[in-house]
């Protein structure tokens, strides 16, 4: 099942995320040119910043594992565009990270916000977290 769609407007590419953890990128004619899998995670949301960073939310498939946010960069080699996974931000105090939205100016770093739910029960456990990397 596809969980999210986002567009890389600079290159007219479609990025999809799916329940099996797969992340796929296709060009304007539907040719797949990139794929990766978030091991141990459902890839539930994605967004692309103006500074060409791709942010992915991963909801854990394993009991006791921390939700994650994967950070990717656009790359160009041998005449082709692709994405490189630069790292993951693990969220051990959270039960789930459900959505992501990139914002900010291209020359001011990479800022994004996520919708998260704390693992601890009680009121106010849903929150928006802002990151500047």
GROMACS .gro file of N, CA and C in nm:
model
  399
    1UNK      N    1   0.084  -0.118   0.000
    1UNK     CA    2   0.000   0.000   0.000
    1UNK      C    3   0.088   0.124   0.000
    2UNK      N    4   0.054   0.219  -0.084
    2UNK     CA    5   0.126   0.346  -0.089
    2UNK      C    6   0.075   0.435   0.023
    3UNK      N    7   0.168   0.490   0.102
    3UNK     CA    8   0.132   0.577   0.214
    3UNK      C    9   0.139   0.724   0.179
    4UNK      N   10   0.236   0.765   0.093
    4UNK     CA   11   0.245   0.908   0.062
    4UNK      C   12   0.306   0.930  -0.075
    5UNK      N   13   0.278   1.048  -0.129
    5UNK     CA   14   0.332   1.094  -0.257
    5UNK      C   15   0.386   1.235  -0.235
    6UNK      N   16   0.501   1.263  -0.292
    6UNK     CA   17   0.552   1.399  -0.291
    6UNK      C   18   0.622   1.425  -0.423
    7UNK      N   19   0.628   1.550  -0.463
    7UNK     CA   20   0.685   1.588  -0.592
    7UNK      C   21   0.815   1.665  -0.570
    8UNK      N   22   0.918   1.628  -0.645
    8UNK     CA   23   1.040   1.708  -0.654
    8UNK      C   24   1.016   1.804  -0.770
    9UNK      N   25   0.969   1.924  -0.739
    9UNK     CA   26   0.931   2.020  -0.843
    9UNK      C   27   1.049   2.065  -0.928
   10UNK      N   28   1.168   2.066  -0.873
   10UNK     CA   29   1.285   2.110  -0.948
   10UNK      C   30   1.314   2.018  -1.066
   11UNK      N   31   1.287   1.889  -1.050
   11UNK     CA   32   1.318   1.791  -1.154
   11UNK      C   33   1.195   1.721  -1.210
   12UNK      N   34   1.076   1.754  -1.160
   12UNK     CA   35   0.952   1.692  -1.204
   12UNK      C   36   0.953   1.541  -1.179
   13UNK      N   37   0.995   1.503  -1.057
   13UNK     CA   38   0.999   1.363  -1.016
   13UNK      C   39   0.895   1.337  -0.909
   14UNK      N   40   0.844   1.214  -0.907
   14UNK     CA   41   0.747   1.171  -0.808
   14UNK      C   42   0.816   1.076  -0.711
   15UNK      N   43   0.800   1.101  -0.581
   15UNK     CA   44   0.854   1.015  -0.476
   15UNK      C   45   0.735   0.949  -0.406
   16UNK      N   46   0.739   0.817  -0.392
   16UNK     CA   47   0.633   0.746  -0.320
   16UNK      C   48   0.694   0.670  -0.202
   17UNK      N   49   0.615   0.658  -0.095
   17UNK     CA   50   0.655   0.576   0.019
   17UNK      C   51   0.546   0.472   0.041
   18UNK      N   52   0.586   0.359   0.098
   18UNK     CA   53   0.490   0.248   0.108
   18UNK      C   54   0.499   0.173   0.240
   19UNK      N   55   0.396   0.094   0.263
   19UNK     CA   56   0.383   0.016   0.385
   19UNK      C   57   0.499  -0.081   0.405
   20UNK      N   58   0.555  -0.134   0.296
   20UNK     CA   59   0.666  -0.229   0.309
   20UNK      C   60   0.800  -0.161   0.334
   21UNK      N   61   0.799  -0.028   0.352
   21UNK     CA   62   0.922   0.046   0.379
   21UNK      C   63   0.991   0.097   0.255
   22UNK      N   64   0.937   0.067   0.138
   22UNK     CA   65   1.002   0.109   0.015
   22UNK      C   66   0.979   0.256  -0.015
   23UNK      N   67   1.082   0.317  -0.073
   23UNK     CA   68   1.078   0.456  -0.119
   23UNK      C   69   1.122   0.451  -0.265
   24UNK      N   70   1.036   0.499  -0.355
   24UNK     CA   71   1.063   0.493  -0.498
   24UNK      C   72   1.059   0.632  -0.557
   25UNK      N   73   1.144   0.657  -0.656
   25UNK     CA   74   1.142   0.783  -0.730
   25UNK      C   75   1.126   0.751  -0.878
   26UNK      N   76   1.036   0.827  -0.943
   26UNK     CA   77   1.008   0.808  -1.084
   26UNK      C   78   1.020   0.942  -1.156
   27UNK      N   79   1.059   0.937  -1.283
   27UNK     CA   80   1.064   1.059  -1.361
   27UNK      C   81   0.925   1.089  -1.418
   28UNK      N   82   0.915   1.192  -1.499
   28UNK     CA   83   0.785   1.238  -1.550
   28UNK      C   84   0.715   1.137  -1.640
   29UNK      N   85   0.787   1.041  -1.697
   29UNK     CA   86   0.723   0.939  -1.781
   29UNK      C   87   0.703   0.808  -1.706
   30UNK      N   88   0.729   0.806  -1.576
   30UNK     CA   89   0.703   0.688  -1.494
   30UNK      C   90   0.819   0.591  -1.482
   31UNK      N   91   0.936   0.627  -1.534
   31UNK     CA   92   1.052   0.539  -1.525
   31UNK      C   93   1.114   0.550  -1.385
   32UNK      N   94   1.122   0.437  -1.317
   32UNK     CA   95   1.181   0.435  -1.182
   32UNK      C   96   1.332   0.450  -1.193
   33UNK      N   97   1.390   0.542  -1.116
   33UNK     CA   98   1.535   0.561  -1.121
   33UNK      C   99   1.600   0.551  -0.984
   34UNK      N  100   1.520   0.536  -0.880
   34UNK     CA  101   1.577   0.522  -0.746
   34UNK      C  102   1.482   0.440  -0.660
   35UNK      N  103   1.539   0.355  -0.576
   35UNK     CA  104   1.459   0.286  -0.476
   35UNK      C  105   1.547   0.253  -0.357
   36UNK      N  106   1.486   0.255  -0.241
   36UNK     CA  107   1.552   0.214  -0.119
   36UNK      C  108   1.445   0.159  -0.027
   37UNK      N  109   1.487   0.095   0.078
   37UNK     CA  110   1.394   0.042   0.177
   37UNK      C  111   1.439   0.085   0.315
   38UNK      N  112   1.346   0.136   0.393
   38UNK     CA  113   1.374   0.167   0.533
   38UNK      C  114   1.356   0.037   0.610
   39UNK      N  115   1.466  -0.028   0.641
   39UNK     CA  116   1.459  -0.154   0.716
   39UNK      C  117   1.388  -0.131   0.848
   40UNK      N  118   1.304  -0.223   0.886
   40UNK     CA  119   1.232  -0.222   1.014
   40UNK      C  120   1.122  -0.117   1.021
   41UNK      N  121   1.094  -0.044   0.911
   41UNK     CA  122   0.998   0.066   0.918
   41UNK      C  123   0.898   0.062   0.804
   42UNK      N  124   0.778   0.112   0.832
   42UNK     CA  125   0.684   0.149   0.728
   42UNK      C  126   0.724   0.291   0.688
   43UNK      N  127   0.741   0.317   0.561
   43UNK     CA  128   0.774   0.452   0.514
   43UNK      C  129   0.642   0.527   0.495
   44UNK      N  130   0.602   0.603   0.598
   44UNK     CA  131   0.465   0.655   0.600
   44UNK      C  132   0.449   0.797   0.548
   45UNK      N  133   0.556   0.875   0.537
   45UNK     CA  134   0.541   1.013   0.489
   45UNK      C  135   0.673   1.063   0.433
   46UNK      N  136   0.665   1.161   0.343
   46UNK     CA  137   0.785   1.219   0.284
   46UNK      C  138   0.757   1.363   0.243
   47UNK      N  139   0.863   1.443   0.241
   47UNK     CA  140   0.855   1.579   0.186
   47UNK      C  141   0.994   1.620   0.142
   48UNK      N  142   1.001   1.713   0.048
   48UNK     CA  143   1.127   1.760  -0.008
   48UNK      C  144   1.142   1.908   0.022
   49UNK      N  145   1.259   1.947   0.071
   49UNK     CA  146   1.285   2.087   0.102
   49UNK      C  147   1.334   2.160  -0.023
   50UNK      N  148   1.334   2.293  -0.014
   50UNK     CA  149   1.387   2.374  -0.123
   50UNK      C  150   1.538   2.357  -0.137
   51UNK      N  151   1.603   2.308  -0.033
   51UNK     CA  152   1.747   2.284  -0.038
   51UNK      C  153   1.778   2.140  -0.080
   52UNK      N  154   1.684   2.076  -0.147
   52UNK     CA  155   1.697   1.943  -0.206
   52UNK      C  156   1.725   1.832  -0.106
   53UNK      N  157   1.665   1.840   0.010
   53UNK     CA  158   1.670   1.731   0.107
   53UNK      C  159   1.536   1.660   0.105
   54UNK      N  160   1.539   1.528   0.114
   54UNK     CA  161   1.419   1.446   0.123
   54UNK      C  162   1.410   1.395   0.265
   55UNK      N  163   1.297   1.420   0.331
   55UNK     CA  164   1.274   1.374   0.468
   55UNK      C  165   1.168   1.265   0.464
   56UNK      N  166   1.197   1.154   0.532
   56UNK     CA  167   1.107   1.039   0.534
   56UNK      C  168   1.074   1.002   0.678
   57UNK      N  169   0.948   0.976   0.707
   57UNK     CA  170   0.908   0.928   0.839
   57UNK      C  171   0.894   0.778   0.833
   58UNK      N  172   0.953   0.711   0.930
   58UNK     CA  173   0.942   0.566   0.938
   58UNK      C  174   0.874   0.525   1.067
   59UNK      N  175   0.764   0.453   1.054
   59UNK     CA  176   0.692   0.399   1.169
   59UNK      C  177   0.741   0.256   1.188
   60UNK      N  178   0.782   0.224   1.308
   60UNK     CA  179   0.843   0.094   1.334
   60UNK      C  180   0.750  -0.023   1.310
   61UNK      N  181   0.807  -0.132   1.257
   61UNK     CA  182   0.735  -0.257   1.239
   61UNK      C  183   0.770  -0.356   1.350
   62UNK      N  184   0.868  -0.321   1.433
   62UNK     CA  185   0.915  -0.410   1.538
   62UNK      C  186   0.881  -0.354   1.676
   63UNK      N  187   0.828  -0.436   1.762
   63UNK     CA  188   0.795  -0.393   1.898
   63UNK      C  189   0.920  -0.345   1.969
   64UNK      N  190   0.908  -0.230   2.034
   64UNK     CA  191   1.018  -0.176   2.112
   64UNK      C  192   1.119  -0.093   2.035
   65UNK      N  193   1.111  -0.091   1.903
   65UNK     CA  194   1.204  -0.011   1.823
   65UNK      C  195   1.157   0.134   1.817
   66UNK      N  196   1.252   0.225   1.806
   66UNK     CA  197   1.220   0.369   1.801
   66UNK      C  198   1.178   0.410   1.661
   67UNK      N  199   1.077   0.497   1.650
   67UNK     CA  200   1.044   0.556   1.519
   67UNK      C  201   1.164   0.634   1.467
   68UNK      N  202   1.171   0.656   1.337
   68UNK     CA  203   1.285   0.728   1.281
   68UNK      C  204   1.240   0.829   1.176
   69UNK      N  205   1.331   0.921   1.150
   69UNK     CA  206   1.320   1.015   1.040
   69UNK      C  207   1.446   0.996   0.957
   70UNK      N  208   1.432   0.960   0.831
   70UNK     CA  209   1.547   0.945   0.743
   70UNK      C  210   1.569   1.074   0.667
   71UNK      N  211   1.694   1.112   0.651
   71UNK     CA  212   1.732   1.234   0.580
   71UNK      C  213   1.814   1.194   0.457
   72UNK      N  214   1.770   1.239   0.340
   72UNK     CA  215   1.835   1.203   0.214
   72UNK      C  216   1.874   1.329   0.138
   73UNK      N  217   1.976   1.316   0.053
   73UNK     CA  218   2.020   1.426  -0.033
   73UNK      C  219   2.010   1.385  -0.178
   74UNK      N  220   1.977   1.481  -0.263
   74UNK     CA  221   1.974   1.456  -0.407
   74UNK      C  222   2.117   1.449  -0.457
   75UNK      N  223   2.146   1.353  -0.544
   75UNK     CA  224   2.280   1.338  -0.601
   75UNK      C  225   2.270   1.330  -0.753
   76UNK      N  226   2.380   1.361  -0.819
   76UNK     CA  227   2.386   1.353  -0.965
   76UNK      C  228   2.519   1.288  -1.003
   77UNK      N  229   2.513   1.176  -1.072
   77UNK     CA  230   2.633   1.106  -1.116
   77UNK      C  231   2.605   1.036  -1.248
   78UNK      N  232   2.704   1.035  -1.334
   78UNK     CA  233   2.693   0.967  -1.464
   78UNK      C  234   2.569   1.011  -1.542
   79UNK      N  235   2.535   1.138  -1.532
   79UNK     CA  236   2.423   1.194  -1.605
   79UNK      C  237   2.286   1.161  -1.550
   80UNK      N  238   2.279   1.105  -1.429
   80UNK     CA  239   2.149   1.066  -1.373
   80UNK      C  240   2.131   1.120  -1.232
   81UNK      N  241   2.007   1.154  -1.197
   81UNK     CA  242   1.973   1.200  -1.063
   81UNK      C  243   1.935   1.081  -0.977
   82UNK      N  244   1.965   1.092  -0.849
   82UNK     CA  245   1.926   0.989  -0.754
   82UNK      C  246   1.918   1.051  -0.615
   83UNK      N  247   1.897   0.968  -0.514
   83UNK     CA  248   1.893   1.011  -0.375
   83UNK      C  249   1.988   0.925  -0.294
   84UNK      N  250   2.050   0.985  -0.194
   84UNK     CA  251   2.141   0.915  -0.105
   84UNK      C  252   2.088   0.930   0.038
   85UNK      N  253   2.075   0.822   0.110
   85UNK     CA  254   2.032   0.828   0.249
   85UNK      C  255   2.153   0.873   0.332
   86UNK      N  256   2.144   0.991   0.392
   86UNK     CA  257   2.256   1.048   0.469
   86UNK      C  258   2.255   1.001   0.614
   87UNK      N  259   2.140   0.968   0.665
   87UNK     CA  260   2.134   0.923   0.804
   87UNK      C  261   1.991   0.919   0.854
   88UNK      N  262   1.977   0.878   0.979
   88UNK     CA  263   1.846   0.868   1.042
   88UNK      C  264   1.849   0.937   1.178
   89UNK      N  265   1.737   0.997   1.211
   89UNK     CA  266   1.717   1.055   1.344
   89UNK      C  267   1.621   0.961   1.416
   90UNK      N  268   1.670   0.893   1.518
   90UNK     CA  269   1.584   0.801   1.594
   90UNK      C  270   1.511   0.879   1.702
   91UNK      N  271   1.386   0.843   1.728
   91UNK     CA  272   1.301   0.913   1.825
   91UNK      C  273   1.256   0.814   1.933
   92UNK      N  274   1.346   0.774   2.025
   92UNK     CA  275   1.313   0.670   2.123
   92UNK      C  276   1.204   0.708   2.223
   93UNK      N  277   1.181   0.837   2.247
   93UNK     CA  278   1.077   0.880   2.341
   93UNK      C  279   0.939   0.890   2.276
   94UNK      N  280   0.933   0.860   2.146
   94UNK     CA  281   0.808   0.874   2.073
   94UNK      C  282   0.750   0.737   2.039
   95UNK      N  283   0.618   0.732   2.036
   95UNK     CA  284   0.549   0.610   1.994
   95UNK      C  285   0.544   0.603   1.842
   96UNK      N  286   0.524   0.721   1.778
   96UNK     CA  287   0.505   0.724   1.633
   96UNK      C  288   0.543   0.862   1.580
   97UNK      N  289   0.597   0.864   1.459
   97UNK     CA  290   0.620   0.987   1.382
   97UNK      C  291   0.537   0.969   1.256
   98UNK      N  292   0.432   1.050   1.241
   98UNK     CA  293   0.333   1.023   1.137
   98UNK      C  294   0.343   1.107   1.011
   99UNK      N  295   0.398   1.229   1.022
   99UNK     CA  296   0.400   1.316   0.906
   99UNK      C  297   0.520   1.410   0.912
  100UNK      N  298   0.555   1.465   0.797
  100UNK     CA  299   0.670   1.554   0.789
  100UNK      C  300   0.640   1.664   0.687
  101UNK      N  301   0.689   1.786   0.716
  101UNK     CA  302   0.674   1.898   0.623
  101UNK      C  303   0.802   1.980   0.625
  102UNK      N  304   0.866   1.995   0.509
  102UNK     CA  305   0.987   2.075   0.496
  102UNK      C  306   0.949   2.222   0.479
  103UNK      N  307   1.033   2.309   0.531
  103UNK     CA  308   1.011   2.453   0.513
  103UNK      C  309   1.143   2.527   0.526
  104UNK      N  310   1.141   2.658   0.511
  104UNK     CA  311   1.263   2.738   0.520
  104UNK      C  312   1.316   2.774   0.383
  105UNK      N  313   1.417   2.856   0.384
  105UNK     CA  314   1.479   2.905   0.261
  105UNK      C  315   1.593   2.813   0.217
  106UNK      N  316   1.617   2.800   0.086
  106UNK     CA  317   1.720   2.709   0.037
  106UNK      C  318   1.860   2.738   0.091
  107UNK      N  319   1.891   2.862   0.115
  107UNK     CA  320   2.026   2.898   0.160
  107UNK      C  321   2.035   2.908   0.312
  108UNK      N  322   1.933   2.867   0.384
  108UNK     CA  323   1.929   2.880   0.530
  108UNK      C  324   1.932   2.746   0.601
  109UNK      N  325   1.979   2.640   0.536
  109UNK     CA  326   1.980   2.508   0.599
  109UNK      C  327   1.855   2.430   0.565
  110UNK      N  328   1.836   2.322   0.634
  110UNK     CA  329   1.721   2.235   0.608
  110UNK      C  330   1.636   2.228   0.734
  111UNK      N  331   1.520   2.289   0.728
  111UNK     CA  332   1.428   2.285   0.840
  111UNK      C  333   1.306   2.201   0.802
  112UNK      N  334   1.255   2.129   0.901
  112UNK     CA  335   1.134   2.052   0.877
  112UNK      C  336   1.063   2.030   1.010
  113UNK      N  337   0.934   2.001   1.000
  113UNK     CA  338   0.853   1.973   1.119
  113UNK      C  339   0.791   1.835   1.102
  114UNK      N  340   0.768   1.770   1.216
  114UNK     CA  341   0.705   1.638   1.215
  114UNK      C  342   0.588   1.636   1.313
  115UNK      N  343   0.491   1.553   1.284
  115UNK     CA  344   0.385   1.523   1.379
  115UNK      C  345   0.425   1.396   1.453
  116UNK      N  346   0.432   1.405   1.586
  116UNK     CA  347   0.480   1.292   1.666
  116UNK      C  348   0.388   1.269   1.785
  117UNK      N  349   0.389   1.147   1.834
  117UNK     CA  350   0.313   1.114   1.954
  117UNK      C  351   0.409   1.050   2.054
  118UNK      N  352   0.414   1.110   2.174
  118UNK     CA  353   0.502   1.059   2.279
  118UNK      C  354   0.458   0.920   2.324
  119UNK      N  355   0.555   0.839   2.363
  119UNK     CA  356   0.525   0.704   2.408
  119UNK      C  357   0.451   0.704   2.542
  120UNK      N  358   0.482   0.802   2.627
  120UNK     CA  359   0.418   0.809   2.759
  120UNK      C  360   0.270   0.848   2.743
  121UNK      N  361   0.184   0.781   2.817
  121UNK     CA  362   0.041   0.810   2.812
  121UNK      C  363   0.011   0.941   2.884
  122UNK      N  364  -0.101   0.999   2.849
  122UNK     CA  365  -0.144   1.121   2.917
  122UNK      C  366  -0.181   1.230   2.820
  123UNK      N  367  -0.239   1.339   2.874
  123UNK     CA  368  -0.280   1.450   2.787
  123UNK      C  369  -0.158   1.521   2.729
  124UNK      N  370  -0.176   1.579   2.614
  124UNK     CA  371  -0.070   1.655   2.550
  124UNK      C  372   0.040   1.570   2.490
  125UNK      N  373   0.013   1.444   2.462
  125UNK     CA  374   0.119   1.359   2.409
  125UNK      C  375   0.140   1.374   2.259
  126UNK      N  376   0.045   1.436   2.189
  126UNK     CA  377   0.062   1.466   2.047
  126UNK      C  378   0.136   1.599   2.036
  127UNK      N  379   0.239   1.603   1.950
  127UNK     CA  380   0.317   1.727   1.940
  127UNK      C  381   0.371   1.745   1.800
  128UNK      N  382   0.407   1.869   1.772
  128UNK     CA  383   0.478   1.904   1.649
  128UNK      C  384   0.622   1.934   1.691
  129UNK      N  385   0.716   1.870   1.625
  129UNK     CA  386   0.859   1.892   1.655
  129UNK      C  387   0.923   1.957   1.535
  130UNK      N  388   1.008   2.058   1.557
  130UNK     CA  389   1.076   2.130   1.452
  130UNK      C  390   1.224   2.097   1.458
  131UNK      N  391   1.282   2.068   1.343
  131UNK     CA  392   1.424   2.031   1.330
  131UNK      C  393   1.493   2.130   1.237
  132UNK      N  394   1.618   2.161   1.266
  132UNK     CA  395   1.702   2.245   1.180
  132UNK      C  396   1.836   2.174   1.168
  133UNK      N  397   1.859   2.111   1.054
  133UNK     CA  398   1.984   2.036   1.038
  133UNK      C  399   2.075   2.097   0.934
   0.00000   0.00000   0.00000
